[in-house]
CSV table of C-alpha atoms and ligand atoms in Angstrom, one decimal:
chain,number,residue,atom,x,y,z
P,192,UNK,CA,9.8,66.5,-104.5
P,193,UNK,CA,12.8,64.1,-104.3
P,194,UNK,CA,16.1,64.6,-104.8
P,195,UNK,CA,15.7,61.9,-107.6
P,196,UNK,CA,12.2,63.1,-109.1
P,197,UNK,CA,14.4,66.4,-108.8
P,198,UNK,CA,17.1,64.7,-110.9
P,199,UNK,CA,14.7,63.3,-113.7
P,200,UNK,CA,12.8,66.3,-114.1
P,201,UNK,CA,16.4,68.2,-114.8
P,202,UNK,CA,17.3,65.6,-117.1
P,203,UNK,CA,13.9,65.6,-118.8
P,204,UNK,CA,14.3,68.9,-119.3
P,205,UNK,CA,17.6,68.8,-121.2
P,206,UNK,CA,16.4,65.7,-123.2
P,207,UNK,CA,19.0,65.1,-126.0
P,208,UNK,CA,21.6,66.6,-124.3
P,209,UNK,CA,24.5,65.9,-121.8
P,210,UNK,CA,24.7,67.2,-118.6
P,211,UNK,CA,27.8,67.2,-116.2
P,212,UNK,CA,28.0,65.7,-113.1
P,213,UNK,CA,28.7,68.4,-112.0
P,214,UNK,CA,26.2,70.5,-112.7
P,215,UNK,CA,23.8,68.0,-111.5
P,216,UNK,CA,25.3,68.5,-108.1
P,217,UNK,CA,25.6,72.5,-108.1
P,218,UNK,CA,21.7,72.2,-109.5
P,219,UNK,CA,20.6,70.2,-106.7
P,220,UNK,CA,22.9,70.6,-103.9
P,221,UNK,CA,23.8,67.0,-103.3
P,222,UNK,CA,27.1,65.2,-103.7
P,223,UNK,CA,28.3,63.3,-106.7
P,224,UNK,CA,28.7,60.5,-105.5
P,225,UNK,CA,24.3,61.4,-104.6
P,226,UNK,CA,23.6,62.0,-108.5
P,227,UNK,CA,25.2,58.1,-109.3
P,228,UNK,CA,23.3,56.5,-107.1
P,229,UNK,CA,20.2,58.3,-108.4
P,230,UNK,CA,21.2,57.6,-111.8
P,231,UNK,CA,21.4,53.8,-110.5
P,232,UNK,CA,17.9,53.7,-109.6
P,233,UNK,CA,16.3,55.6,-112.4
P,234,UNK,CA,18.2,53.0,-114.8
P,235,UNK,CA,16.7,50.3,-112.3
P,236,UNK,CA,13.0,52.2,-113.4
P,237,UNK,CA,13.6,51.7,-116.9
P,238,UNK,CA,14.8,54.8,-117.9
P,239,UNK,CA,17.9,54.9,-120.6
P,240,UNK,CA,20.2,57.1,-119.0
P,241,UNK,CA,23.8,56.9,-120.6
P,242,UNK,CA,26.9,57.9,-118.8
P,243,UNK,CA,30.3,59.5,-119.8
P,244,UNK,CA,32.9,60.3,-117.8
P,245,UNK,CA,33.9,62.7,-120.0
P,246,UNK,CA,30.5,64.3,-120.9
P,247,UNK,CA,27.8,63.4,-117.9
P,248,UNK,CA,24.8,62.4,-118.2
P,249,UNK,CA,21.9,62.2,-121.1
P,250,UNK,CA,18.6,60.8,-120.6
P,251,UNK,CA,17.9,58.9,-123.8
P,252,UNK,CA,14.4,56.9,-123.3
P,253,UNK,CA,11.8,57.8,-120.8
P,254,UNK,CA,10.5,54.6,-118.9
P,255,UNK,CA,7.7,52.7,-120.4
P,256,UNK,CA,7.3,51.7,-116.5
P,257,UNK,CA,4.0,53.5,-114.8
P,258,UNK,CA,5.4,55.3,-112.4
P,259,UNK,CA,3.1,57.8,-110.7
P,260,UNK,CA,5.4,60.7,-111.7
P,261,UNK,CA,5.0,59.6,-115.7
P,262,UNK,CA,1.6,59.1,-115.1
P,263,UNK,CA,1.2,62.4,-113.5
P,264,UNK,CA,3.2,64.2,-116.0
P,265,UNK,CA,1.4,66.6,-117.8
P,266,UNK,CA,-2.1,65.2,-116.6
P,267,UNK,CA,-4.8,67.9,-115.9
P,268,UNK,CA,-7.6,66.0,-113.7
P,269,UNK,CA,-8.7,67.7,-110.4
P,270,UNK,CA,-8.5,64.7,-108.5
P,271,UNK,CA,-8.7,61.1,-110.2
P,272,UNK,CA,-4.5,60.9,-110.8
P,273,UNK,CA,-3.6,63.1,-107.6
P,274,UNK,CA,-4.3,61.1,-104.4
P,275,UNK,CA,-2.1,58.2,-104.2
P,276,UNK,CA,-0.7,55.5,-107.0
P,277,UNK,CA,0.0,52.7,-105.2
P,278,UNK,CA,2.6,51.3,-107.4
P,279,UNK,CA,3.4,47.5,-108.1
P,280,UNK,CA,6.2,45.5,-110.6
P,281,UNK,CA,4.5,42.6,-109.6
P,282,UNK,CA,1.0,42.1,-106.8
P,283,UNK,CA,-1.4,39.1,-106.6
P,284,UNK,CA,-4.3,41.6,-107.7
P,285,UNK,CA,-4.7,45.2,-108.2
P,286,UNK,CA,-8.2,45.2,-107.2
P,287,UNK,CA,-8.1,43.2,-103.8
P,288,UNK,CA,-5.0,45.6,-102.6
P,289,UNK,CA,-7.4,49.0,-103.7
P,290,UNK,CA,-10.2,46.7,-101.5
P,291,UNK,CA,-7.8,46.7,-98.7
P,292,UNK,CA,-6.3,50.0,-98.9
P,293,UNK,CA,-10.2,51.4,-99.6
P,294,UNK,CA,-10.8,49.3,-96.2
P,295,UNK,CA,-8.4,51.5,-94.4
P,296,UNK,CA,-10.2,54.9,-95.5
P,297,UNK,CA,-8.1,55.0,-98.4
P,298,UNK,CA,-9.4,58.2,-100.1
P,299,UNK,CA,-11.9,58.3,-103.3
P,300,UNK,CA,-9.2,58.6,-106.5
P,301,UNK,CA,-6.7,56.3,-104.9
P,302,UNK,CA,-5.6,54.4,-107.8
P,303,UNK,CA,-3.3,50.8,-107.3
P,304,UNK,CA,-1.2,50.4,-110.8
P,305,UNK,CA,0.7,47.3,-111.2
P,306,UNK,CA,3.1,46.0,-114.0
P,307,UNK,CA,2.0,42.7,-113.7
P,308,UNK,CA,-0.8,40.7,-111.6
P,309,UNK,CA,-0.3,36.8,-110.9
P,310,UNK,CA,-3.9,36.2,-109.2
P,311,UNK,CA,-5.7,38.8,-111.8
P,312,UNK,CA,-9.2,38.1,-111.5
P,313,UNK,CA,-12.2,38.3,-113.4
P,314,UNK,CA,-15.8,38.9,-113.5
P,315,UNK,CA,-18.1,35.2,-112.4
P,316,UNK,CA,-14.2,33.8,-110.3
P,317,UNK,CA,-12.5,33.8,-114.1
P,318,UNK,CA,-8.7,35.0,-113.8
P,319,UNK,CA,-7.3,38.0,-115.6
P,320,UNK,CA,-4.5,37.1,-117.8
P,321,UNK,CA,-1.7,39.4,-116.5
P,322,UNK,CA,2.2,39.1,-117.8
P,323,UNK,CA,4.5,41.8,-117.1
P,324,UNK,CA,4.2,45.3,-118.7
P,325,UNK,CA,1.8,43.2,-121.3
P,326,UNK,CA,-1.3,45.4,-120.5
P,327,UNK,CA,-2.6,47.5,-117.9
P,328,UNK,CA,-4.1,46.6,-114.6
P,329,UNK,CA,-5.5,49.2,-112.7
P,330,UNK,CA,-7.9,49.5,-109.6
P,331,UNK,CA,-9.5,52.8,-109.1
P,332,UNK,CA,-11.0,53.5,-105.7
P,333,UNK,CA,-14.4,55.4,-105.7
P,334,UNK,CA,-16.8,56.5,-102.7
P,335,UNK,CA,-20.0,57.8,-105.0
P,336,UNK,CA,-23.3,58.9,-103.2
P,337,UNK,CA,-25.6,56.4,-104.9
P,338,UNK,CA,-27.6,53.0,-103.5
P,339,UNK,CA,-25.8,49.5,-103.7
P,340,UNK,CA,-28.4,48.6,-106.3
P,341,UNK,CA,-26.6,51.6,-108.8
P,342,UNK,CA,-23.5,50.3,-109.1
P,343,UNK,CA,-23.4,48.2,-112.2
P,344,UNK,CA,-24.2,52.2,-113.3
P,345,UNK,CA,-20.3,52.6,-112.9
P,346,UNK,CA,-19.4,49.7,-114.7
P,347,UNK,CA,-20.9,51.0,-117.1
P,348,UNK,CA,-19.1,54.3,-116.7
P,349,UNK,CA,-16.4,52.8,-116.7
P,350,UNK,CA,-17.0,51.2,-120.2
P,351,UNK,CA,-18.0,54.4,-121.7
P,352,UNK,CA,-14.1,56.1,-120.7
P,353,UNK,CA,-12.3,52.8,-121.8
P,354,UNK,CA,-13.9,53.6,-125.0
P,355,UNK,CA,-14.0,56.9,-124.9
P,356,UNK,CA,-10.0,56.9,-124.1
P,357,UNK,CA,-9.2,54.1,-127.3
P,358,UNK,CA,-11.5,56.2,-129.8
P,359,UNK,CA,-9.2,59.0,-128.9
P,360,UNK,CA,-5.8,57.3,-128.8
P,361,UNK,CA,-5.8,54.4,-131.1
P,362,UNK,CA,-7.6,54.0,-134.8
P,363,UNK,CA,-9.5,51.1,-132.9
P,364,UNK,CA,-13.2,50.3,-134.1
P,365,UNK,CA,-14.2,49.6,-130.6
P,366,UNK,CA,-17.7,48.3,-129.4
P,367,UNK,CA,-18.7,47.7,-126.0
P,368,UNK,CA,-20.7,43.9,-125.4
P,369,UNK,CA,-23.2,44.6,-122.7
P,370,UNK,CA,-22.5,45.0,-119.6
P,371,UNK,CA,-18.8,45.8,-119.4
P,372,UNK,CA,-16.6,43.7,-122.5
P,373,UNK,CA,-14.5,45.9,-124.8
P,374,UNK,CA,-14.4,44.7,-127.9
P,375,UNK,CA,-12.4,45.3,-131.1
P,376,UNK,CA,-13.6,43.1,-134.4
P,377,UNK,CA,-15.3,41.1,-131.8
P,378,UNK,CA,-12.2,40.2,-129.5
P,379,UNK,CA,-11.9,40.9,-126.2
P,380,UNK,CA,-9.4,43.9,-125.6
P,381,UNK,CA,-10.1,45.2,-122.1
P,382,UNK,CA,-12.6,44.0,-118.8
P,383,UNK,CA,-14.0,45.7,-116.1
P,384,UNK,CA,-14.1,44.3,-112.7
P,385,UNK,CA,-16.0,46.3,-109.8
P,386,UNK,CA,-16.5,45.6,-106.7
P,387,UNK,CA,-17.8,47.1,-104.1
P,388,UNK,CA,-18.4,47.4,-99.5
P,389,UNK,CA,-21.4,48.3,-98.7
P,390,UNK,CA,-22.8,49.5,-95.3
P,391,UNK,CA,-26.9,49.1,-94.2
P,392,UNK,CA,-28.2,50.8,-97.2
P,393,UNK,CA,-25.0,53.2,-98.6
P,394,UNK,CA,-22.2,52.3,-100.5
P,395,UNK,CA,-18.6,52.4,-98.7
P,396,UNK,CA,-16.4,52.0,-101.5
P,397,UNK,CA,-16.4,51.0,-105.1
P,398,UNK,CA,-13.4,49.7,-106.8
P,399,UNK,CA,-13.2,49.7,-110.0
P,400,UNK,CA,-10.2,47.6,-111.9
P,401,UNK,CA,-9.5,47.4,-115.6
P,402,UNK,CA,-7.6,44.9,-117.4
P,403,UNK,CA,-6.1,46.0,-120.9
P,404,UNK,CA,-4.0,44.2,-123.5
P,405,UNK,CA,-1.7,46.7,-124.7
P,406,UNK,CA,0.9,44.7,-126.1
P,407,UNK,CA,0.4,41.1,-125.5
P,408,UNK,CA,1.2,39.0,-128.5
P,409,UNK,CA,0.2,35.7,-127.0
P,410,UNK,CA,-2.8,34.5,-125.1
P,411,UNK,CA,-3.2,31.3,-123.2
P,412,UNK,CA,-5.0,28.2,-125.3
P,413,UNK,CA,-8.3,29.2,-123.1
P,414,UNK,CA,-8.5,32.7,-124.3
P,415,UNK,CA,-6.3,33.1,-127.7
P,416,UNK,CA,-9.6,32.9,-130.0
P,417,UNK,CA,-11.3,35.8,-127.8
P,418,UNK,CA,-8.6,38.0,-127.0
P,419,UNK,CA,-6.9,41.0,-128.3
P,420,UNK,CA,-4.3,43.6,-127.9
P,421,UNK,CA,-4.0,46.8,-129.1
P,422,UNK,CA,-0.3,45.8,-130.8
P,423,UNK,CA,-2.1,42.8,-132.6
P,424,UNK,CA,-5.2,45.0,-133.7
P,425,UNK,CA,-2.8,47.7,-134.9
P,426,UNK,CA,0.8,46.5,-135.1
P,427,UNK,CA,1.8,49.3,-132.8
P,428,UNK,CA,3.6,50.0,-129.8
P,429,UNK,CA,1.3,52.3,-127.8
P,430,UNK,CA,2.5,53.9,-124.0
P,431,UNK,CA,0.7,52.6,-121.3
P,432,UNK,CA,1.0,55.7,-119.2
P,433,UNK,CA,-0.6,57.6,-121.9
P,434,UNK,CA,-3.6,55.3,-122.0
P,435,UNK,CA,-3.7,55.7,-118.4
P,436,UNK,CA,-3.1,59.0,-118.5
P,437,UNK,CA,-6.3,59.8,-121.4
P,438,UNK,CA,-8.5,57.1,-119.1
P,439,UNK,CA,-8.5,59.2,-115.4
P,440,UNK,CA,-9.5,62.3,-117.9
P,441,UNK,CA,-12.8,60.7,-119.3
P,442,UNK,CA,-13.2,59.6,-115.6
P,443,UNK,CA,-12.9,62.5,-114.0
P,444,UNK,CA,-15.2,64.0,-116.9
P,445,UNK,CA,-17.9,61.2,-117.0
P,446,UNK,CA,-17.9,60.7,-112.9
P,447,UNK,CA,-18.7,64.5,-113.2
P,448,UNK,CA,-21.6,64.2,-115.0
P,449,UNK,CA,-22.9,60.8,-113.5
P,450,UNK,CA,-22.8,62.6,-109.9
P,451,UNK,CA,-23.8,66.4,-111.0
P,452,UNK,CA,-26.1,65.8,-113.5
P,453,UNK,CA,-27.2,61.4,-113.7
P,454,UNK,CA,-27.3,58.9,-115.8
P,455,UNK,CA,-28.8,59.5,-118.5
P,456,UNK,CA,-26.1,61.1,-120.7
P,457,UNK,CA,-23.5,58.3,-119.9
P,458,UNK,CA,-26.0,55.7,-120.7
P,459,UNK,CA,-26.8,57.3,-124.1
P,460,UNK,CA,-23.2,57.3,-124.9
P,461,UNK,CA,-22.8,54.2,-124.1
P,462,UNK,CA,-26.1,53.0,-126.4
P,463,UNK,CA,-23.8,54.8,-128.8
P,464,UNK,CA,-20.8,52.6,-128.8
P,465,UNK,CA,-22.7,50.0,-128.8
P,466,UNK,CA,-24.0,47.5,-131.3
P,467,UNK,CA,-25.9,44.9,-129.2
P,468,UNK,CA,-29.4,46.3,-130.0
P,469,UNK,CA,-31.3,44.0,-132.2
P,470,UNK,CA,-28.7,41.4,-131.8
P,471,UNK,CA,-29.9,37.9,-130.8
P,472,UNK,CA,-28.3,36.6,-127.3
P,473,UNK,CA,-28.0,34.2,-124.9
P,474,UNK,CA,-28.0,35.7,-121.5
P,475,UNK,CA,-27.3,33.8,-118.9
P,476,UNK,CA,-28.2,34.4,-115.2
P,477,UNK,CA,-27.8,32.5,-112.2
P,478,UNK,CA,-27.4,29.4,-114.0
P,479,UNK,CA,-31.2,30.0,-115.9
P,480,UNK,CA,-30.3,31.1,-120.0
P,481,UNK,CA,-32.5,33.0,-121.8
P,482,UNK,CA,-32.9,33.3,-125.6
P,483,UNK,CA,-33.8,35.9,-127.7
P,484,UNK,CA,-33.2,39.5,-129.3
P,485,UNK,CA,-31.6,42.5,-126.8
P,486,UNK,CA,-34.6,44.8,-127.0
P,487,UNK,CA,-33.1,47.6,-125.7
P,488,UNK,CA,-30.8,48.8,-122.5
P,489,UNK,CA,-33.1,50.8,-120.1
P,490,UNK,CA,-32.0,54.1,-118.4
P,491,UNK,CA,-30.7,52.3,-115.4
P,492,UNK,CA,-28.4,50.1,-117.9
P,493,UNK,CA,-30.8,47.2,-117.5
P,494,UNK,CA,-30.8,44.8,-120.7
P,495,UNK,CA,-34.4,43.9,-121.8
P,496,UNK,CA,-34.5,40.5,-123.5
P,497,UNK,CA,-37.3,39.5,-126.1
P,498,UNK,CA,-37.8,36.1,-126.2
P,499,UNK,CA,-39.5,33.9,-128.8
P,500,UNK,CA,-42.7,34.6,-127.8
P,501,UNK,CA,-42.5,38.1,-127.4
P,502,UNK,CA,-42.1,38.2,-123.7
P,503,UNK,CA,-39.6,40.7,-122.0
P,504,UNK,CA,-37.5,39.8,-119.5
P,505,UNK,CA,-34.9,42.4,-117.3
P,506,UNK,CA,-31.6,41.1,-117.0
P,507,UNK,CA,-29.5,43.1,-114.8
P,508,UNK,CA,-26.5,40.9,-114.5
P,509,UNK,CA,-24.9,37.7,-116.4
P,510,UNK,CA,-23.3,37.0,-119.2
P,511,UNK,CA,-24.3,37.7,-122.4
P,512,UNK,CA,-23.0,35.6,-125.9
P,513,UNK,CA,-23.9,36.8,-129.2
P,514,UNK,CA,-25.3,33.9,-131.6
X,667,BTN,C1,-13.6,40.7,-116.8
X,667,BTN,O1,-13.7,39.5,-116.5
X,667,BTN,O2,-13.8,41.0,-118.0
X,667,BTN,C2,-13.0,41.7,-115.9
X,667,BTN,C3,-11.5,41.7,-115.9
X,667,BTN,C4,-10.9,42.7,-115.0
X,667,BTN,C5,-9.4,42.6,-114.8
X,667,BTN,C6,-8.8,43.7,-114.0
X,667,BTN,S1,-7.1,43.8,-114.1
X,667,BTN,C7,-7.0,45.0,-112.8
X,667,BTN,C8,-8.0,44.5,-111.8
X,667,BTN,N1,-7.4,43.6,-110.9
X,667,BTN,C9,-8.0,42.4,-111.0
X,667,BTN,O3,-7.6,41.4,-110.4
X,667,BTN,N2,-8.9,42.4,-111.9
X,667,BTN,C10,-9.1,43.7,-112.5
C-alpha cells in the first residue's frame, strides 16, 4: 500500500478527529514535509481534509470521486472489483479503452471507471450523454466460455444486476425495456453497451459498459423527455461508489450462476422485472419494423413478436418502442 493510501486509511480511521502532523510522520515513517504533500493530493482527489497548524489534520468528507481504493473499500467480491480499475477524470470512452486494454490480455474483471466520457457511445452509433461526476460510466471486462451467438445473454445479465443493485439501494420502481433499457416511470435511467472480440468460433472478450444518471439534473433537447436520474426520480444525492460498489456484487453473484449453473434463472429474473409481456411494440430490425404484441421472451432471451395475424416472429436484436 502507499504511503498516501497509508495516510487516508489512518485518517479514515480517526474520522472526526484531529491528528498531528506529527504523529502522522512517527505512524508512517516519512517526513513532514511527506504527510503535506500527501495531504495535497488527497485534497486534489476530492477529499475534505482541513489543516491546523495548531491541531493537524482531520479528514472531514470522504471523496465522492471513484477511486479504486473507495470502491474497494469494504467490497466483498472474489474477483469482479480486485483486478485492475483503470481510473479516468475525463477519457473519450470507457468501453473502447476496456476494448483496448482487453486486446492486450487485460484480465477477465478488469474494470475502466471514468468521471466523465466525451465520446460516450451508445447502442445502434447513438452517444452516451456523459458530464463530469453526473453518472457512472463503467466498462467491465469479461472472458465467459460461451459461443458468440450467447452474448446478448450477458446483456441481459447485466440488466438483471443494474436492477437488481437500484431495487436494493434506491426506492426506485425500476423496469427493464427489452433488451437492455433501465427504466424508472418509463424514463431512461441507465444503458448497457456490450461489445465483444471474437476468435473462429469462441469468444475473446466481452466488454460490458454501463451508463447511469446518478445526478444529472439536465439532459440535452434530444434526450430530456426520455431520460432520468436517480436525483430527479428521488430528490437525493446517492454515492456513486456505492452503486458501483452494490453492482460488481450482483455481478459476481449472477456471472456465478450464468457460468455454474445457465441461464435459466437469470432470465426468469429478468421476466420478473419486467413488464413488456403483453405490451404491444414496434420492433425494429435492420431497418424492417414489425408490429404487434411481445408474446413472450424465450430462454435464450429471444423476444417473440405476435403480429396482427397471429404470426410469430424472433427478434433477437433491435429496438423495441412501446405504443
Ligand atoms: C445504450 O445505448 O443504452 C447504451 C449506453 C451505454 C453507455 C455506457 S457509458 C460507459 C460505457 N462507455 C461507453 O462509451 N458506453 C458505455
Amino acid at each position: 500500500m502507499s504511503t498516501k493510501d497509508q495516510l487516508l486509511l489512518y485518517l479514515k480511521e480517526k474520522k472526526g478527529n484531529w491528528v498531528s502532523g506529527e504523529a502522522l510522520s512517527t505512524q508512517l515513517a516519512v517526513s513532514r514535509t511527506a504527510i503535506w504533500k500527501h495531504i495535497c493530493k488527497l485534497r486534489e482527489e476530492g477529499y475534505g481534509i482541513e489543516s491546523s497548524s495548531k491541531k493537524g489534520y482531520l479528514l472531514r468528507t470522504i471523496s465522492d470521486l471513484l477511486l479504486p481504493n473507495e470502491i474497494r473499500e469494504g467490497l466483498d467480491t472474489n474477483v469482479f472489483g480486485w483486478k485492475d480499475i483503470v481510473y479516468y477524470s475525463k477519457i473519450s470512452s470507457t468501453n473502447t479503452k476496456a476494448k483496448e486494454l482487453a486486446a492486450g490480455d487485460a484480465p477477465e474483471g478488469t474494470l475502466v471507471v471514468a468521471e466523465q466520457q466525451v465520446k460516450g457511445r451508445g447502442r445502434k452509433g447513438r452517444t452516451w450523454f456523459s458530464p463530469s461526476q453526473g453518472g457512472i460510466y463503467i466498462s467491465l471486462i469479461l472472458k465467459p466460455p460461451i459461443s458468440p451467438g450467447e452474448a446478448p445473454k450477458i446483456t441481459m445479465l447485466t440488466g438483471v444486476v443494474v436492477a437488481e443493485t437500484l431495487l436494493k439501494l434506491t426506492p426506485c420502481k425500476i423496469n427493464i425495456k427489452w433488451p437492455n433499457d433501465i427504466l424508472v416511470n418509463g424514463k431512461k435511467l441507465a444503458g448497457i453497451l456490450t461489445e465483444m472480440s471474437t476468435e473462429m468460433d469462441a469468444i475473446d472478450y466481452i466488454v460490458v459498459g454501463l451508463g447511469m444518471n446518478v445526478s444529472t439534473l439536465g439532459f440535452p433537447d434530444d434526450i430530456k423527455d426520455k431520460a432520468t436520474s436517480i436525483l430527479i426520480e428521488t430528490g437525493k444525492y446517492f454515492p456513486r461508489v456505492t452503486f458501483i460498489r452494490e453492482y460488481l456484487r450482483w455481478y459476481e453473484k449472477y456471472y456465478e450462476i450464468f457460468k455454474n449453473i445457465g441461464f435459466e434463472p437469470v432470465i426468469q429474473r429478468w421476466k420478473e422485472l419486467t413488464n413488456i409481456i403483453g405490451q404491444m411494440v414496434i420492433a425494429e430490425v435492420a431497418g424492417k419494423k414489425y408490429i404487434g404484441e411481445v408474446h413472450d421472451i424465450d430462454n435464450d432471451g429471444i423476444l417473440i413478436l405476435k403480429d396482427e395475424s397471429e404470426k410469430l416472429h424472433r427478434i433477437f436484436s433491435g429496438d423495441v418502442t412501446l405504443i
